[in-house]
């Protein structure tokens, strides 16, 4: 709602960036990475898609060979969270890189107004509850996210089809992106590195190493390892006790990531304002031309 007009044309000049992940899960299912809330803003880099570390299921657009080389694993019943991490790391190992488009062009509803039958995982009690546990061990094992688990206890069925490629290793991804699969930690504030559009941002640092034949970025030439640029900042993973303590001490609420994002936006607004205004003017000219030419339906 509010994202497209009556002709299905996008009304947004912003796009999300897949850069924010957290560890979730427990001993039964195993700790795994999943997407947290992602920033959505006007693109800092114009005229080209912008490099990002993670693949997202909400909008996946590529040549068809991607789903041939990185097919959905048929042996992961009752898996929802973890799917995007699996596709990302398997795709990375084959040699694929992921980009966010300059503008959002695809939307879907999350609301459930008409009480549908429910998501598949809401019906898991009708089946063997251990299905998802077994599947998660396989998912994590294939992408080497659970080195503490004996590989002999999870299924390797059709791993030649649903496994890793030979171009890059999962360890290269984890080391580069600040992910510790042993201690189950991530370096925080990655989005400020991925989405800043500056010379020290992910896109400008990594894309010069794109292979001459266009077949992905050559990570053998990259020694960069992401580290939290703001380790002193409080994060929204503070415990409730810490939050209560802070409220009692200074009489104020917690300084969460939302307030931090607002500060970052205010800082960059002055630098980006002229560029964004020019971008908006160009979009308006395109809209005017669109209106003059008609709906342009197929």
mmCIF file of N, CA and C in Angstrom, residues 13 16 42 64 81 133 186 205 221 260 285:
data_model
loop_
_atom_site.group_PDB
_atom_site.id
_atom_site.type_symbol
_atom_site.label_atom_id
_atom_site.label_comp_id
_atom_site.label_asym_id
_atom_site.label_seq_id
_atom_site.Cartn_x
_atom_site.Cartn_y
_atom_site.Cartn_z
ATOM 1 N N UNK A 13 11.245 5.865 -4.334
ATOM 2 C CA UNK A 13 12.573 6.207 -4.833
ATOM 3 C C UNK A 13 13.640 5.628 -3.910
ATOM 4 N N UNK A 16 15.769 -1.305 -0.356
ATOM 5 C CA UNK A 16 16.417 -1.917 0.800
ATOM 6 C C UNK A 16 17.790 -2.465 0.431
ATOM 7 N N UNK A 42 17.258 6.225 -0.098
ATOM 8 C CA UNK A 42 17.607 6.559 -1.470
ATOM 9 C C UNK A 42 19.021 6.055 -1.743
ATOM 10 N N UNK A 64 18.954 -17.220 -15.634
ATOM 11 C CA UNK A 64 18.417 -18.497 -15.190
ATOM 12 C C UNK A 64 19.444 -19.474 -14.665
ATOM 13 N N UNK A 81 13.468 -19.771 8.296
ATOM 14 C CA UNK A 81 14.649 -19.003 8.635
ATOM 15 C C UNK A 81 15.902 -19.824 8.344
ATOM 16 N N UNK A 133 14.460 -29.918 12.729
ATOM 17 C CA UNK A 133 15.736 -30.015 13.454
ATOM 18 C C UNK A 133 16.773 -30.705 12.575
ATOM 19 N N UNK A 186 28.711 -11.688 15.204
ATOM 20 C CA UNK A 186 28.913 -10.912 13.978
ATOM 21 C C UNK A 186 29.429 -9.535 14.358
ATOM 22 N N UNK A 205 35.058 -0.441 -2.606
ATOM 23 C CA UNK A 205 36.258 -1.188 -2.237
ATOM 24 C C UNK A 205 36.375 -2.493 -3.028
ATOM 25 N N UNK A 221 42.024 -11.563 -4.387
ATOM 26 C CA UNK A 221 42.778 -10.312 -4.392
ATOM 27 C C UNK A 221 42.319 -9.348 -3.295
ATOM 28 N N UNK A 260 20.026 5.738 16.179
ATOM 29 C CA UNK A 260 21.341 5.803 15.545
ATOM 30 C C UNK A 260 21.198 6.030 14.049
ATOM 31 N N UNK A 285 10.917 14.022 -14.399
ATOM 32 C CA UNK A 285 10.912 14.167 -15.860
ATOM 33 C C UNK A 285 10.517 12.852 -16.525
#
